[in-house]
CSV table of C-alpha atoms in Angstrom, one decimal:
chain,number,residue,atom,x,y,z
A,18,ALA,CA,153.9,98.8,7.4
A,19,TYR,CA,151.6,100.5,9.9
A,20,SER,CA,151.4,101.3,13.6
A,21,SER,CA,148.6,99.9,15.8
A,22,LYS,CA,147.7,99.2,19.4
A,23,LYS,CA,145.8,96.0,18.6
A,24,SER,CA,148.3,94.0,20.6
A,25,GLY,CA,147.6,96.1,23.7
A,26,HIS,CA,150.6,98.4,23.1
A,27,SER,CA,152.0,100.4,20.2
A,28,ASN,CA,153.7,98.2,17.6
A,29,LEU,CA,154.5,98.0,13.9
A,30,TRP,CA,152.7,95.5,11.7
A,31,THR,CA,152.8,94.4,8.0
A,32,ILE,CA,150.0,92.8,6.0
A,33,SER,CA,149.7,91.4,2.5
A,34,PRO,CA,147.6,93.5,0.0
A,35,ASP,CA,144.9,90.8,0.1
A,36,GLY,CA,144.6,91.2,3.9
A,37,ALA,CA,146.4,87.9,4.7
A,38,ASN,CA,149.7,87.3,6.4
A,39,GLU,CA,149.5,89.9,9.1
A,40,ARG,CA,152.7,90.0,11.1
A,41,MET,CA,153.9,92.1,14.1
A,42,LEU,CA,157.4,93.6,13.4
A,43,THR,CA,158.1,95.0,16.9
A,44,ASP,CA,157.5,93.5,20.3
A,45,ASN,CA,156.8,96.5,22.5
A,46,ALA,CA,155.2,95.7,25.9
A,47,ASP,CA,155.8,99.2,27.3
A,48,GLY,CA,152.6,101.3,27.6
A,49,ASN,CA,154.6,104.5,27.7
A,50,LEU,CA,156.3,103.9,24.4
A,51,ILE,CA,154.6,105.0,21.1
A,52,ILE,CA,155.9,103.5,17.9
A,53,ASP,CA,154.9,105.2,14.7
A,54,SER,CA,155.8,106.8,11.4
A,55,PRO,CA,157.0,103.7,9.6
A,56,LEU,CA,158.9,104.1,6.3
A,57,TRP,CA,160.2,101.3,4.1
A,58,SER,CA,163.9,101.3,3.0
A,59,PRO,CA,164.5,101.9,-0.7
A,60,GLY,CA,165.2,98.1,-1.2
A,61,GLY,CA,162.0,97.2,0.8
A,62,SER,CA,163.8,94.9,3.2
A,63,ARG,CA,163.8,97.1,6.3
A,64,VAL,CA,161.4,99.6,8.0
A,65,ALA,CA,162.5,102.8,9.8
A,66,TYR,CA,160.3,104.2,12.5
A,67,LEU,CA,160.1,106.6,15.4
A,68,ALA,CA,159.8,105.4,19.0
A,69,ARG,CA,158.8,108.1,21.6
A,70,THR,CA,158.1,107.9,25.3
A,71,ILE,CA,155.1,109.5,26.9
A,72,PRO,CA,156.0,111.9,29.7
A,73,GLN,CA,154.9,110.7,33.1
A,74,THR,CA,155.1,114.1,34.9
A,75,SER,CA,155.1,117.7,33.8
A,76,ALA,CA,158.9,117.7,34.4
A,77,ASP,CA,159.5,114.8,32.0
A,78,LYS,CA,160.4,115.5,28.4
A,79,MET,CA,159.3,113.4,25.5
A,80,GLN,CA,162.2,111.4,24.1
A,81,TYR,CA,162.4,110.4,20.5
A,82,ARG,CA,164.6,107.8,18.8
A,83,ALA,CA,164.9,106.5,15.2
A,84,CYS,CA,164.9,102.7,14.8
A,85,LEU,CA,165.2,100.0,12.1
A,86,THR,CA,163.6,96.6,11.9
């Protein structure tokens, strides 16, 4: 799994070792949300990742949350 903005916003993707079967795992349409740091579960059936918001003003704080697909 990897993170990319190729869809226009930060999302998680998977791809086969031969470069085929590329698939978007998340459906993020929020330009202020960054999805990154994917990590496969031990059984290989789920992906954990971080989602964080980009502060809009100097008073805003970056918010993090851990997620599973």
